[in-house]
Amino acid sequence: MDTTKKPGWVTAVGIIAIVLSGFGVMGGFQESLTPIMLEAQRAEYEMIIEEFNQLTEENGQHLSPEDQQVNDIIQTFTQFLENILNMPEWFLNWLILSGIISMLIHGFYLFAAIWLMQLKPYAPRYLAIALPLSIAFAITRTIIAVQALDTLALLMMGGTLFAMTVEVILFIVLLSKDKSAFKQFEA
């Protein structure tokens, strides 16, 4: 098939899916290493928390409203760091498993997106499997993170939630568009 006859939706869905799946593979790798990175940086985080606590104690009384707002922001950030350092042990183990699963799902997703761009006959089917897997796993990861970290998890999972929303749109486009461009390669 001449590449000029490639439907526009294939190019759009393929490029967006390649970007999202690539970020998913990299994010999964990073997620699986989070417990190791966290332990390596624990001393620095604890030092930052101690310095912020001293700063807010020294400045805690008789502050102007503007300075009090800055003090409140520092206290919020300190609490954020303390929550990260005190993640439940089961969640740290989950991060390793979740990262590996994410790399597998998003690797398959990347493979399907590349095949979609090449107009391979089974590419729409593969992408129709990969997108719901990615969406379901994003929901699962978010629910587990909220159980472990409460509302802090929603801040940490913002990128995942955005990607999941885009993937739902990609899935709807994939299901609704004409796939006849893929049929001419079938035997």
mmCIF file of C-alpha atoms in Angstrom:
data_model
loop_
_atom_site.group_PDB
_atom_site.id
_atom_site.type_symbol
_atom_site.label_atom_id
_atom_site.label_comp_id
_atom_site.label_asym_id
_atom_site.label_seq_id
_atom_site.Cartn_x
_atom_site.Cartn_y
_atom_site.Cartn_z
ATOM 1 C CA MET A 1 0.000 0.000 0.000
ATOM 2 C CA ASP A 2 1.175 3.493 -0.766
ATOM 3 C CA THR A 3 1.861 5.353 2.481
ATOM 4 C CA THR A 4 -0.016 8.398 1.171
ATOM 5 C CA LYS A 5 -3.207 6.335 1.481
ATOM 6 C CA LYS A 6 -2.705 5.740 5.191
ATOM 7 C CA PRO A 7 -5.785 7.056 6.996
ATOM 8 C CA GLY A 8 -5.188 10.141 9.120
ATOM 9 C CA TRP A 9 -6.641 8.523 12.219
ATOM 10 C CA VAL A 10 -4.011 5.761 11.972
ATOM 11 C CA THR A 11 -1.197 8.295 12.015
ATOM 12 C CA ALA A 12 -2.720 10.278 14.871
ATOM 13 C CA VAL A 13 -3.552 7.255 17.020
ATOM 14 C CA GLY A 14 -0.232 5.593 16.196
ATOM 15 C CA ILE A 15 1.929 8.577 17.132
ATOM 16 C CA ILE A 16 0.050 9.294 20.353
ATOM 17 C CA ALA A 17 0.084 5.593 21.280
ATOM 18 C CA ILE A 18 3.835 5.343 20.618
ATOM 19 C CA VAL A 19 4.498 8.354 22.851
ATOM 20 C CA LEU A 20 2.238 7.126 25.677
ATOM 21 C CA SER A 21 3.501 3.558 25.547
ATOM 22 C CA GLY A 22 7.122 4.729 25.450
ATOM 23 C CA PHE A 23 6.527 6.848 28.547
ATOM 24 C CA GLY A 24 4.778 3.835 30.091
ATOM 25 C CA VAL A 25 7.814 1.603 29.576
ATOM 26 C CA MET A 26 10.153 4.241 31.008
ATOM 27 C CA GLY A 27 7.779 4.960 33.887
ATOM 28 C CA GLY A 28 7.501 1.262 34.680
ATOM 29 C CA PHE A 29 11.273 0.986 34.798
ATOM 30 C CA GLN A 30 11.495 3.977 37.125
ATOM 31 C CA GLU A 31 8.652 2.654 39.290
ATOM 32 C CA SER A 32 10.364 -0.707 39.728
ATOM 33 C CA LEU A 33 13.496 1.096 40.945
ATOM 34 C CA THR A 34 11.651 3.464 43.312
ATOM 35 C CA PRO A 35 12.361 1.491 46.521
ATOM 36 C CA ILE A 36 16.082 1.399 45.695
ATOM 37 C CA MET A 37 16.201 5.108 44.815
ATOM 38 C CA LEU A 38 14.201 6.018 47.912
ATOM 39 C CA GLU A 39 16.564 4.145 50.206
ATOM 40 C CA ALA A 40 19.592 5.738 48.531
ATOM 41 C CA GLN A 41 18.121 9.217 49.079
ATOM 42 C CA ARG A 42 16.686 8.624 52.562
ATOM 43 C CA ALA A 43 19.480 10.505 54.388
ATOM 44 C CA GLU A 44 19.091 13.559 52.157
ATOM 45 C CA TYR A 45 15.306 13.582 52.591
ATOM 46 C CA GLU A 46 15.631 13.299 56.361
ATOM 47 C CA MET A 47 18.120 16.188 56.415
ATOM 48 C CA ILE A 48 15.750 18.357 54.331
ATOM 49 C CA ILE A 49 12.840 17.515 56.638
ATOM 50 C CA GLU A 50 14.893 18.409 59.712
ATOM 51 C CA GLU A 51 16.000 21.739 58.224
ATOM 52 C CA PHE A 52 12.452 22.624 57.159
ATOM 53 C CA ASN A 53 11.119 21.748 60.620
ATOM 54 C CA GLN A 54 13.730 23.994 62.241
ATOM 55 C CA LEU A 55 12.894 26.790 59.811
ATOM 56 C CA THR A 56 9.165 26.647 60.511
ATOM 57 C CA GLU A 57 9.750 26.482 64.295
ATOM 58 C CA GLU A 58 12.030 29.523 64.226
ATOM 59 C CA ASN A 59 9.593 31.506 62.102
ATOM 60 C CA GLY A 60 6.443 30.158 63.707
ATOM 61 C CA GLN A 61 5.399 33.137 65.811
ATOM 62 C CA HIS A 62 4.332 36.660 64.943
ATOM 63 C CA LEU A 63 4.411 36.223 61.193
ATOM 64 C CA SER A 64 2.729 38.444 58.661
ATOM 65 C CA PRO A 65 -0.042 36.719 56.654
ATOM 66 C CA GLU A 66 2.268 36.406 53.637
ATOM 67 C CA ASP A 67 5.044 34.853 55.700
ATOM 68 C CA GLN A 68 2.534 32.512 57.341
ATOM 69 C CA GLN A 69 1.479 31.296 53.880
ATOM 70 C CA VAL A 70 5.109 30.525 53.040
ATOM 71 C CA ASN A 71 5.459 28.741 56.373
ATOM 72 C CA ASP A 72 2.343 26.679 55.621
ATOM 73 C CA ILE A 73 3.707 25.711 52.201
ATOM 74 C CA ILE A 74 6.979 24.587 53.789
ATOM 75 C CA GLN A 75 5.052 22.517 56.354
ATOM 76 C CA THR A 76 2.955 20.927 53.586
ATOM 77 C CA PHE A 77 6.075 20.059 51.600
ATOM 78 C CA THR A 78 7.701 18.635 54.732
ATOM 79 C CA GLN A 79 4.632 16.455 55.342
ATOM 80 C CA PHE A 80 4.806 15.323 51.695
ATOM 81 C CA LEU A 81 8.431 14.213 52.132
ATOM 82 C CA GLU A 82 7.622 12.452 55.410
ATOM 83 C CA ASN A 83 4.787 10.550 53.715
ATOM 84 C CA ILE A 84 7.122 9.444 50.951
ATOM 85 C CA LEU A 85 9.721 8.238 53.450
ATOM 86 C CA ASN A 86 7.086 6.370 55.451
ATOM 87 C CA MET A 87 5.468 4.422 52.622
ATOM 88 C CA PRO A 88 4.146 1.061 53.815
ATOM 89 C CA GLU A 89 6.507 -1.846 53.164
ATOM 90 C CA TRP A 90 3.862 -3.709 51.158
ATOM 91 C CA PHE A 91 3.550 -0.690 48.847
ATOM 92 C CA LEU A 92 7.288 -0.623 48.180
ATOM 93 C CA ASN A 93 7.082 -4.299 47.189
ATOM 94 C CA TRP A 94 4.045 -3.505 45.031
ATOM 95 C CA LEU A 95 6.028 -0.787 43.228
ATOM 96 C CA ILE A 96 8.589 -3.332 42.064
ATOM 97 C CA LEU A 97 5.912 -5.723 40.794
ATOM 98 C CA SER A 98 3.855 -2.894 39.326
ATOM 99 C CA GLY A 99 6.858 -1.522 37.457
ATOM 100 C CA ILE A 100 7.607 -4.902 35.884
ATOM 101 C CA ILE A 101 3.969 -5.420 34.878
ATOM 102 C CA SER A 102 3.860 -1.885 33.491
ATOM 103 C CA MET A 103 6.948 -2.501 31.346
ATOM 104 C CA LEU A 104 5.367 -5.674 29.936
ATOM 105 C CA ILE A 105 1.981 -4.088 29.190
ATOM 106 C CA HIS A 106 3.461 -0.932 27.722
ATOM 107 C CA GLY A 107 6.039 -2.897 25.749
ATOM 108 C CA PHE A 108 3.204 -4.818 24.081
ATOM 109 C CA TYR A 109 1.317 -1.534 23.644
ATOM 110 C CA LEU A 110 4.381 0.025 21.958
ATOM 111 C CA PHE A 111 4.721 -2.997 19.682
ATOM 112 C CA ALA A 112 1.018 -2.729 18.705
ATOM 113 C CA ALA A 113 1.294 1.020 18.059
ATOM 114 C CA ILE A 114 4.314 0.567 15.786
ATOM 115 C CA TRP A 115 2.511 -2.169 13.875
ATOM 116 C CA LEU A 116 -0.502 0.133 13.558
ATOM 117 C CA MET A 117 1.709 2.746 11.905
ATOM 118 C CA GLN A 118 2.993 0.041 9.524
ATOM 119 C CA LEU A 119 -0.587 -1.021 8.678
ATOM 120 C CA LYS A 120 0.050 -4.625 9.738
ATOM 121 C CA PRO A 121 -3.167 -6.678 9.479
ATOM 122 C CA TYR A 122 -3.451 -7.621 13.170
ATOM 123 C CA ALA A 123 -2.356 -4.247 14.531
ATOM 124 C CA PRO A 124 -5.867 -2.934 15.326
ATOM 125 C CA ARG A 125 -6.619 -6.138 17.191
ATOM 126 C CA TYR A 126 -3.379 -5.953 19.174
ATOM 127 C CA LEU A 127 -3.966 -2.295 20.010
ATOM 128 C CA ALA A 128 -7.552 -3.122 20.999
ATOM 129 C CA ILE A 129 -6.044 -5.529 23.553
ATOM 130 C CA ALA A 130 -3.198 -3.258 24.708
ATOM 131 C CA LEU A 131 -5.268 -0.135 25.341
ATOM 132 C CA PRO A 132 -7.779 -1.728 27.758
ATOM 133 C CA LEU A 133 -4.907 -3.502 29.531
ATOM 134 C CA SER A 134 -3.121 -0.207 30.002
ATOM 135 C CA ILE A 135 -6.312 1.553 31.146
ATOM 136 C CA ALA A 136 -7.218 -1.211 33.607
ATOM 137 C CA PHE A 137 -3.698 -1.291 35.009
ATOM 138 C CA ALA A 138 -3.686 2.509 35.428
ATOM 139 C CA ILE A 139 -6.914 2.277 37.427
ATOM 140 C CA THR A 140 -5.478 -0.554 39.530
ATOM 141 C CA ARG A 141 -2.243 1.327 40.215
ATOM 142 C CA THR A 142 -4.156 4.454 41.215
ATOM 143 C CA ILE A 143 -6.486 2.587 43.592
ATOM 144 C CA ILE A 144 -3.573 0.810 45.283
ATOM 145 C CA ALA A 145 -1.585 4.053 45.558
ATOM 146 C CA VAL A 146 -4.557 5.807 47.185
ATOM 147 C CA GLN A 147 -4.850 2.942 49.686
ATOM 148 C CA ALA A 148 -1.182 3.308 50.583
ATOM 149 C CA LEU A 149 -0.716 7.073 50.452
ATOM 150 C CA ASP A 150 -4.203 8.588 50.733
ATOM 151 C CA THR A 151 -4.723 11.804 48.737
ATOM 152 C CA LEU A 152 -0.990 12.236 48.189
ATOM 153 C CA ALA A 153 -1.309 9.435 45.641
ATOM 154 C CA LEU A 154 -3.553 11.529 43.421
ATOM 155 C CA LEU A 155 -0.749 14.065 43.036
ATOM 156 C CA MET A 156 1.751 11.327 42.273
ATOM 157 C CA MET A 157 -0.570 9.583 39.808
ATOM 158 C CA GLY A 158 -1.555 12.709 37.860
ATOM 159 C CA GLY A 159 0.378 11.679 34.745
ATOM 160 C CA THR A 160 -1.109 8.197 34.861
ATOM 161 C CA LEU A 161 -4.626 9.583 35.118
ATOM 162 C CA PHE A 162 -4.026 11.955 32.196
ATOM 163 C CA ALA A 163 -2.565 9.163 30.039
ATOM 164 C CA MET A 164 -5.488 6.908 30.927
ATOM 165 C CA THR A 165 -7.949 9.568 29.769
ATOM 166 C CA VAL A 166 -6.133 9.936 26.441
ATOM 167 C CA GLU A 167 -6.042 6.136 26.060
ATOM 168 C CA VAL A 168 -9.818 5.941 26.508
ATOM 169 C CA ILE A 169 -10.171 8.420 23.642
ATOM 170 C CA LEU A 170 -7.698 6.448 21.505
ATOM 171 C CA PHE A 171 -9.637 3.256 22.198
ATOM 172 C CA ILE A 172 -12.923 4.869 21.145
ATOM 173 C CA VAL A 173 -11.314 6.171 17.939
ATOM 174 C CA LEU A 174 -9.789 2.753 17.235
ATOM 175 C CA LEU A 175 -13.135 1.007 17.653
ATOM 176 C CA SER A 176 -15.123 3.514 15.633
ATOM 177 C CA LYS A 177 -12.912 4.087 12.582
ATOM 178 C CA ASP A 178 -12.788 2.163 9.303
ATOM 179 C CA LYS A 179 -10.038 -0.459 9.303
ATOM 180 C CA SER A 180 -10.198 -1.407 5.646
ATOM 181 C CA ALA A 181 -6.640 -0.140 5.109
ATOM 182 C CA PHE A 182 -5.435 -3.115 7.163
ATOM 183 C CA LYS A 183 -7.419 -5.755 5.258
ATOM 184 C CA GLN A 184 -5.650 -5.463 1.913
ATOM 185 C CA PHE A 185 -2.519 -7.058 3.364
ATOM 186 C CA GLU A 186 -4.342 -10.157 4.536
ATOM 187 C CA ALA A 187 -3.931 -13.294 2.413
#
